[in-house]
Tab-separated table of C-alpha atoms in Angstrom:
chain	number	residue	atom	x	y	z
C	275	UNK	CA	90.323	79.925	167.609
C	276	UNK	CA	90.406	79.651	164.054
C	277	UNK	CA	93.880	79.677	162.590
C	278	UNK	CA	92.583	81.582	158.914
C	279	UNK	CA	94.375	84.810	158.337
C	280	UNK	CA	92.298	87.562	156.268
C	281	UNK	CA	93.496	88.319	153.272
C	282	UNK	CA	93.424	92.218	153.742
C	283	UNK	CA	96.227	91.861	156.714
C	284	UNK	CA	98.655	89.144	154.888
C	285	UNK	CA	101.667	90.883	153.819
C	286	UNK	CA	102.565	87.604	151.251
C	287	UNK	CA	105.315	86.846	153.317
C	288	UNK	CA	104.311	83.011	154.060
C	289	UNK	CA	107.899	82.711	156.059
C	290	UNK	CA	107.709	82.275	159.733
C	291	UNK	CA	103.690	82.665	159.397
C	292	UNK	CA	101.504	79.790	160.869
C	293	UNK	CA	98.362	80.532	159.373
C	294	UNK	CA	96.635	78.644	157.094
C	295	UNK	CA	95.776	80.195	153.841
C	296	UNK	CA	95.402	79.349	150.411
C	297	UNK	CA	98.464	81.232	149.534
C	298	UNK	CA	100.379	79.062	152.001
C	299	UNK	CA	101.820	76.053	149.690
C	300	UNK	CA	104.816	74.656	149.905
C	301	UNK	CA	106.304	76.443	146.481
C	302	UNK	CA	105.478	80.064	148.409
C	303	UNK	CA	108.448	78.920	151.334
C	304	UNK	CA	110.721	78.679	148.096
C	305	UNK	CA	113.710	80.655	148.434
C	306	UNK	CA	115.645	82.240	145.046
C	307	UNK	CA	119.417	82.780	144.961
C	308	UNK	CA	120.743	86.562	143.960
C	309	UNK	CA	119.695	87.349	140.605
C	310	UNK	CA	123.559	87.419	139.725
C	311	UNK	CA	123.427	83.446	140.283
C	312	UNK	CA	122.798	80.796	138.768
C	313	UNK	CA	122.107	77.626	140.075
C	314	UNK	CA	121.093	74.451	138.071
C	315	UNK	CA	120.375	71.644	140.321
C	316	UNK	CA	120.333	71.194	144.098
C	317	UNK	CA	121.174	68.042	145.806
C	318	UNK	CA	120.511	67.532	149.468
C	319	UNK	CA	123.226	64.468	151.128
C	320	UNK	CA	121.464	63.934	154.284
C	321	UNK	CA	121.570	61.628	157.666
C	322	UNK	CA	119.572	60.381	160.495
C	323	UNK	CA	122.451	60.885	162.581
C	324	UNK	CA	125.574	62.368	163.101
C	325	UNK	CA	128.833	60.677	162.875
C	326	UNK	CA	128.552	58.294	159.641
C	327	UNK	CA	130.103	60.035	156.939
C	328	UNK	CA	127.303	62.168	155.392
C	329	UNK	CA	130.116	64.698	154.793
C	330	UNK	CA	132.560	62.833	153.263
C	331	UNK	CA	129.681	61.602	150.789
C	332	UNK	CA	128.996	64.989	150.261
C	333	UNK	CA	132.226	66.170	149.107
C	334	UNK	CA	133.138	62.914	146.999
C	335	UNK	CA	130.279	63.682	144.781
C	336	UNK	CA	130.920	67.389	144.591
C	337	UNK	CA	134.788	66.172	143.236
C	338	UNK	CA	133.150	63.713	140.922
C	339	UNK	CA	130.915	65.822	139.434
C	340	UNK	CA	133.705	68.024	139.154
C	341	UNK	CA	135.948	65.627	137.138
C	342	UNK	CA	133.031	64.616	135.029
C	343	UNK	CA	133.000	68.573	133.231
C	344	UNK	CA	130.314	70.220	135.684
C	345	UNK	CA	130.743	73.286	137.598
C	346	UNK	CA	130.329	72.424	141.123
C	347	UNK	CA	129.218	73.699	144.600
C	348	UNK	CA	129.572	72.648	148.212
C	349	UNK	CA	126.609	74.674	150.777
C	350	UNK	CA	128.058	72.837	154.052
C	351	UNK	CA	124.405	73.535	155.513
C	352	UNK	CA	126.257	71.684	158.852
C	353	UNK	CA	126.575	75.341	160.532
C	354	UNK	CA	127.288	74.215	163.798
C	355	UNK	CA	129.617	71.742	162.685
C	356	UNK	CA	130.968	72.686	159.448
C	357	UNK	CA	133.702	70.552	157.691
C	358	UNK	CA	134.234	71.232	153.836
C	359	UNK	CA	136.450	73.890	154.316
C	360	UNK	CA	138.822	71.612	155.946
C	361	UNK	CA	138.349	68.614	153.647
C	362	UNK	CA	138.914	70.339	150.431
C	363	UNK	CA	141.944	72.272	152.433
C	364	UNK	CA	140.718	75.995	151.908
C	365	UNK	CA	141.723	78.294	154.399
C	366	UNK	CA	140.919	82.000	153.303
C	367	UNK	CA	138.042	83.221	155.008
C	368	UNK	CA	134.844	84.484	153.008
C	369	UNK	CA	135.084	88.068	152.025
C	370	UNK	CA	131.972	90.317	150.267
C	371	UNK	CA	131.912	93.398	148.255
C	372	UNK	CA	128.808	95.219	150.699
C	373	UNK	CA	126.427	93.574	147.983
C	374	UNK	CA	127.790	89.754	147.677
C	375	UNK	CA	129.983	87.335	149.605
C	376	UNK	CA	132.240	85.005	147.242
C	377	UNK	CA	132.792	81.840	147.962
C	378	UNK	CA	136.405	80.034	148.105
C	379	UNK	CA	137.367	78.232	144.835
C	380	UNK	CA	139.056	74.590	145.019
C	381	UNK	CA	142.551	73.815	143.177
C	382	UNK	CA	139.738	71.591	140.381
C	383	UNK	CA	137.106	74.453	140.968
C	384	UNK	CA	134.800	74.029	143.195
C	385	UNK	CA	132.780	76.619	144.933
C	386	UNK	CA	132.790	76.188	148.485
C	387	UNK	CA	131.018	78.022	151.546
C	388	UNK	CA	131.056	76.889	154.981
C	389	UNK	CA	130.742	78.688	158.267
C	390	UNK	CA	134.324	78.230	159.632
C	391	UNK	CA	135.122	80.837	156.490
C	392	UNK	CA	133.637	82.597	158.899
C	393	UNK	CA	135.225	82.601	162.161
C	394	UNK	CA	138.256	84.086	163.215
C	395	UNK	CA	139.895	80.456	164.617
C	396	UNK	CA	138.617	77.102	163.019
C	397	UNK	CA	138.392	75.901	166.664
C	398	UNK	CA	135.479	78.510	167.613
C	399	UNK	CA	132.286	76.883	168.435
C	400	UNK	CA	129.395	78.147	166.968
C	401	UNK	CA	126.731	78.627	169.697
C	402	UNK	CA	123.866	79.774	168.260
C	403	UNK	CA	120.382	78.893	168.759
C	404	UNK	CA	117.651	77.349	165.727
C	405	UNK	CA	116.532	79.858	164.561
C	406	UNK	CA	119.580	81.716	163.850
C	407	UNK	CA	121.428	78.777	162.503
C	408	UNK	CA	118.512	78.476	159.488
C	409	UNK	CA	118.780	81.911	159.031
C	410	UNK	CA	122.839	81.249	157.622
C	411	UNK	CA	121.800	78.954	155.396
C	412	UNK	CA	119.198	81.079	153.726
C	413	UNK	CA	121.845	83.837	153.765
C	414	UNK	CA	124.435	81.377	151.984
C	415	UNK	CA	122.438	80.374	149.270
C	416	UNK	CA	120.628	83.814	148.743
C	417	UNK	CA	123.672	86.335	149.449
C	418	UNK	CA	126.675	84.414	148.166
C	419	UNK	CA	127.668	84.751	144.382
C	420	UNK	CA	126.686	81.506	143.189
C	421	UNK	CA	128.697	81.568	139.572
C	422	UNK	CA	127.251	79.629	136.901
C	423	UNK	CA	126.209	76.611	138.937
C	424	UNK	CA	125.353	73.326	137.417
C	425	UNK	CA	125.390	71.195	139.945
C	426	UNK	CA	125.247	72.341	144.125
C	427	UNK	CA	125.675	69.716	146.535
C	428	UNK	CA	124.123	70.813	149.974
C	429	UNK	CA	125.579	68.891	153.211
C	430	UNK	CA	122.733	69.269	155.241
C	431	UNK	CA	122.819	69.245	159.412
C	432	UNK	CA	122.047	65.599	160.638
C	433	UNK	CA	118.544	65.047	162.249
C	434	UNK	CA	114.951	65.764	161.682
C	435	UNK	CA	114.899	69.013	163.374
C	436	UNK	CA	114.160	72.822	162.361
C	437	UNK	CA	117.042	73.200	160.323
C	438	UNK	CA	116.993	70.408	158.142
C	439	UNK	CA	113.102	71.389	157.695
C	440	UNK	CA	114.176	74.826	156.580
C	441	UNK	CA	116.673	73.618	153.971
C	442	UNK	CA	113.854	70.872	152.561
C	443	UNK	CA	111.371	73.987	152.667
C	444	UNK	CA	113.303	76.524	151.590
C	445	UNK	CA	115.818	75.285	149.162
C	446	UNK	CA	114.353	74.014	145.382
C	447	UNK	CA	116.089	70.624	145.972
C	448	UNK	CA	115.872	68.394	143.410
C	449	UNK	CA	116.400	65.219	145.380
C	450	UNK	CA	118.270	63.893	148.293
C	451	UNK	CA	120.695	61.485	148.822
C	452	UNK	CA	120.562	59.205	152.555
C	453	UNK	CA	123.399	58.021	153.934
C	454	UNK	CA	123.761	55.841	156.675
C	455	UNK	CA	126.504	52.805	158.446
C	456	UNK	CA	125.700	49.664	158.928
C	457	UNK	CA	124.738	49.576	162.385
C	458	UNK	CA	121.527	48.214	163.896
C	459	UNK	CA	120.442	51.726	165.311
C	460	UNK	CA	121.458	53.383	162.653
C	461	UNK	CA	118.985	51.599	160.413
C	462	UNK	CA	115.955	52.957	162.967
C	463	UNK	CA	117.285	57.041	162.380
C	464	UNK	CA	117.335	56.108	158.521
C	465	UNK	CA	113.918	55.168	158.403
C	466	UNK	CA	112.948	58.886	160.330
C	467	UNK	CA	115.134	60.963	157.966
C	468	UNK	CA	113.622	58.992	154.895
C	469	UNK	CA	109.902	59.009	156.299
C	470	UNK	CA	110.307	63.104	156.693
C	471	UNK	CA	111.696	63.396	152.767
C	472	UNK	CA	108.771	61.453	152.180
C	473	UNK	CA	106.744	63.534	154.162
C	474	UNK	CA	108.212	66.942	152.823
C	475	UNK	CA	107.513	65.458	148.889
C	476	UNK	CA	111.150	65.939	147.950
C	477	UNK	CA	113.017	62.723	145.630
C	478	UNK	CA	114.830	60.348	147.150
C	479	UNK	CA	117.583	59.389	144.890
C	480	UNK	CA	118.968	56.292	147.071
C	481	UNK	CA	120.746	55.168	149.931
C	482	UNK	CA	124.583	55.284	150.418
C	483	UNK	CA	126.320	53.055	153.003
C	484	UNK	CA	129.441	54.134	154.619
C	485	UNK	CA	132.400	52.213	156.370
C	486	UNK	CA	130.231	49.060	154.995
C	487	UNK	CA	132.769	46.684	155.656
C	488	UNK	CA	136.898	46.529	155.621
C	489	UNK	CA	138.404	44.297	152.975
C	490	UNK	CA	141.429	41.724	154.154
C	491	UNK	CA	144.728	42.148	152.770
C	492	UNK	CA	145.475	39.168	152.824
C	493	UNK	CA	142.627	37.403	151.756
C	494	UNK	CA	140.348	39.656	150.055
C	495	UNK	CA	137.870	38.333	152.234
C	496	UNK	CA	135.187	41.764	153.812
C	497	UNK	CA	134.590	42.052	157.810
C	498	UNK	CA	131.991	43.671	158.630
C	499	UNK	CA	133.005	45.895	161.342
C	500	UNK	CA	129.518	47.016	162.629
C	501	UNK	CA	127.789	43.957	162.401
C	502	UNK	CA	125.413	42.119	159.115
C	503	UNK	CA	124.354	45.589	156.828
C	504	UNK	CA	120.487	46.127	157.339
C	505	UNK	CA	120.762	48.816	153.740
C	506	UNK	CA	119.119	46.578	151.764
C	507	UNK	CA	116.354	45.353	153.864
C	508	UNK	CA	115.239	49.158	154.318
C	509	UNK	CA	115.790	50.228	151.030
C	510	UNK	CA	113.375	47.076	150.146
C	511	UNK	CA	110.978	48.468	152.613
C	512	UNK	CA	110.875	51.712	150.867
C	513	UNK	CA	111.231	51.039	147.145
C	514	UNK	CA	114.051	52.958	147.062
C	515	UNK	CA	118.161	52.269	145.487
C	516	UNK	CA	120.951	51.241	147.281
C	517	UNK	CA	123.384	53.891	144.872
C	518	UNK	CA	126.579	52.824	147.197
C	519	UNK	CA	128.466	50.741	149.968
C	520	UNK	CA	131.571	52.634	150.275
C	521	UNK	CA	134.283	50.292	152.681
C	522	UNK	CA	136.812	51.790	155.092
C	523	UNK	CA	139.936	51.735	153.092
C	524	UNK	CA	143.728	52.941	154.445
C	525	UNK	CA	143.860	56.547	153.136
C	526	UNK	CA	140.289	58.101	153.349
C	527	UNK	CA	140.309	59.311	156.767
C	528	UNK	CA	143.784	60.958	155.691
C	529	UNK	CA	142.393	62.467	152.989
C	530	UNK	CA	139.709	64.460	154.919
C	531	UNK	CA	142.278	65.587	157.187
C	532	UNK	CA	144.972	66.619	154.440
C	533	UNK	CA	142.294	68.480	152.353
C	534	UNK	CA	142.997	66.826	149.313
C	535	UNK	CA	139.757	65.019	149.338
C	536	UNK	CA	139.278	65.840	145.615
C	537	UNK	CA	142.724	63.898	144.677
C	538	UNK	CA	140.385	60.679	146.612
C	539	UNK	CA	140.037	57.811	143.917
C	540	UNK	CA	136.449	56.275	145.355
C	541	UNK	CA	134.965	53.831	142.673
C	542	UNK	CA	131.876	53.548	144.548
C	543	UNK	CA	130.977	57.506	144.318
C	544	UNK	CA	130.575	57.188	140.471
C	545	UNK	CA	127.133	55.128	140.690
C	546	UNK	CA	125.871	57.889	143.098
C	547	UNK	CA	126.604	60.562	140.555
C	548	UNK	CA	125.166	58.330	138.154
C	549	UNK	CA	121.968	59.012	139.956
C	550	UNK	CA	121.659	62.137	140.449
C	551	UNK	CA	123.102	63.108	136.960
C	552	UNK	CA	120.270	60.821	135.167
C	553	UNK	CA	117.978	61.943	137.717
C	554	UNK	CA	118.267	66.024	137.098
């Protein structure tokens, strides 16, 4: 059975429709913020897998971007397992005046929304099926009052599944930053997450490894915790920057848990927003 759709029944609503039609592009799943916002660029921070510090890479660059004079946002598109609220140490919940929700404002100004703003105990799981958890982040970027955005750094859900495919669709991203560790395994989900940007025509801006290696005190001398990096080799592969390898130093994981990830001195974060500032 043919999958063509006449025109006289389409209702131009190309979300959630599988037919094929030459209306359907990709621009026509584009989403727009409220009309009160204003958004200037959209970067996507993005990981094969859970667990190796896609967050924390997200909210560095958000604070650097910050210190460097531009107003900055944090979508933690992670609904199931939101963090920024924690790591910039923001605990009022969102609130909305029947037309808008607000997001919570960080001591240096940051505009934060994440789904634990949401729930009545920061321990509440959030058990919610696909579909449903896709349908947040559309409601974050379109229904929150976005003010006077230059740059909006999205933390997006690890994986290659339907919710990172509705933020790449959806959201007018202007690039995407991987990050991975150094582990052996690690280096096969990289290749998936950057094959699907690739796939989905949205800029890669570069790789970022995390926990890379831990420096001696004594010596100066690095250990590589998780074995010989493989970054470079697949960033070879693909043509594409290595922005960042980002050690484990004494005081980050601290940080994160403190909420004062914005008072985090990171050298390695400024060639990342290097990248994406040159690149928008």
């Amino acid at each position: 059975m043919s999958n063509e759709i006449n025109s006289s029944n389409c209702n131009h609503n190309c979300e959630g429709c599988s037919a094929s039609c030459g209306e359907r592009t990709a621009e026509s799943l584009k989403i727009e913020p409220h009309a009160k916002s204003r958004i200037g660029h959209i970067i996507g921070i993005v990981s094969g897998k859970g667990g190796v510090g896609k967050s924390f890479v997200a909210s560095l660059l958000a604070s650097e971007l910050q210190r460097r004079g531009f107003r900055t946002a944090v979508l933690d598109g992670d609904i199931t397992g939101p963090s920024m609220a924690k790591v910039f140490g923001v605990t009022e919940k969102m609130y909305g005046d029947g037309e808008l929700a607000y997001p919570a404002v960080t001591k240096s100004g940051i505009q934060v929304v994440s789904a634990n703003m949401l729930l009545e105990r920061d321990d509440q799981p959030v058990i919610w099926r696909g579909p449903i958890v896709a349908g947040m982040i559309r409601q974050f970027y379109q229904e929150v009052y976005w003010d006077d955005v230059d740059y909006m750094v999205v933390d997006m859900p690890p994986g290659t599944s339907d919710v990172p495919l509705t933020v790449f669709q959806s959201l007018p991203l202007d690039g995407i930053i991987v990050v991975a560790s150094p582990q052996e395994l690690v280096g096969m989900v990289v290749e998936k997450a950057i094959n699907m940007a690739n796939m989905m025509n949205i800029p890669l801006l570069g790789l970022v490894e995390n926990m890379s290696y831990v420096e001696c005190g004594q010596c100066g001398n690095r250990i590589n915790i998780f074995g010989e990096s493989h970054i470079d080799e697949i960033a070879g592969k693909y043509g594409i920057p290595v922005l960042a390898k980002i050690p484990m130093r004494e005081g980050y994981a601290q940080a994160g848990d403190e909420g004062t990830i914005e008072d985090l001195e990171v050298p390695e974060i400024k060639a990342v927003a290097n990248a994406v500032t040159k690149a928008a």
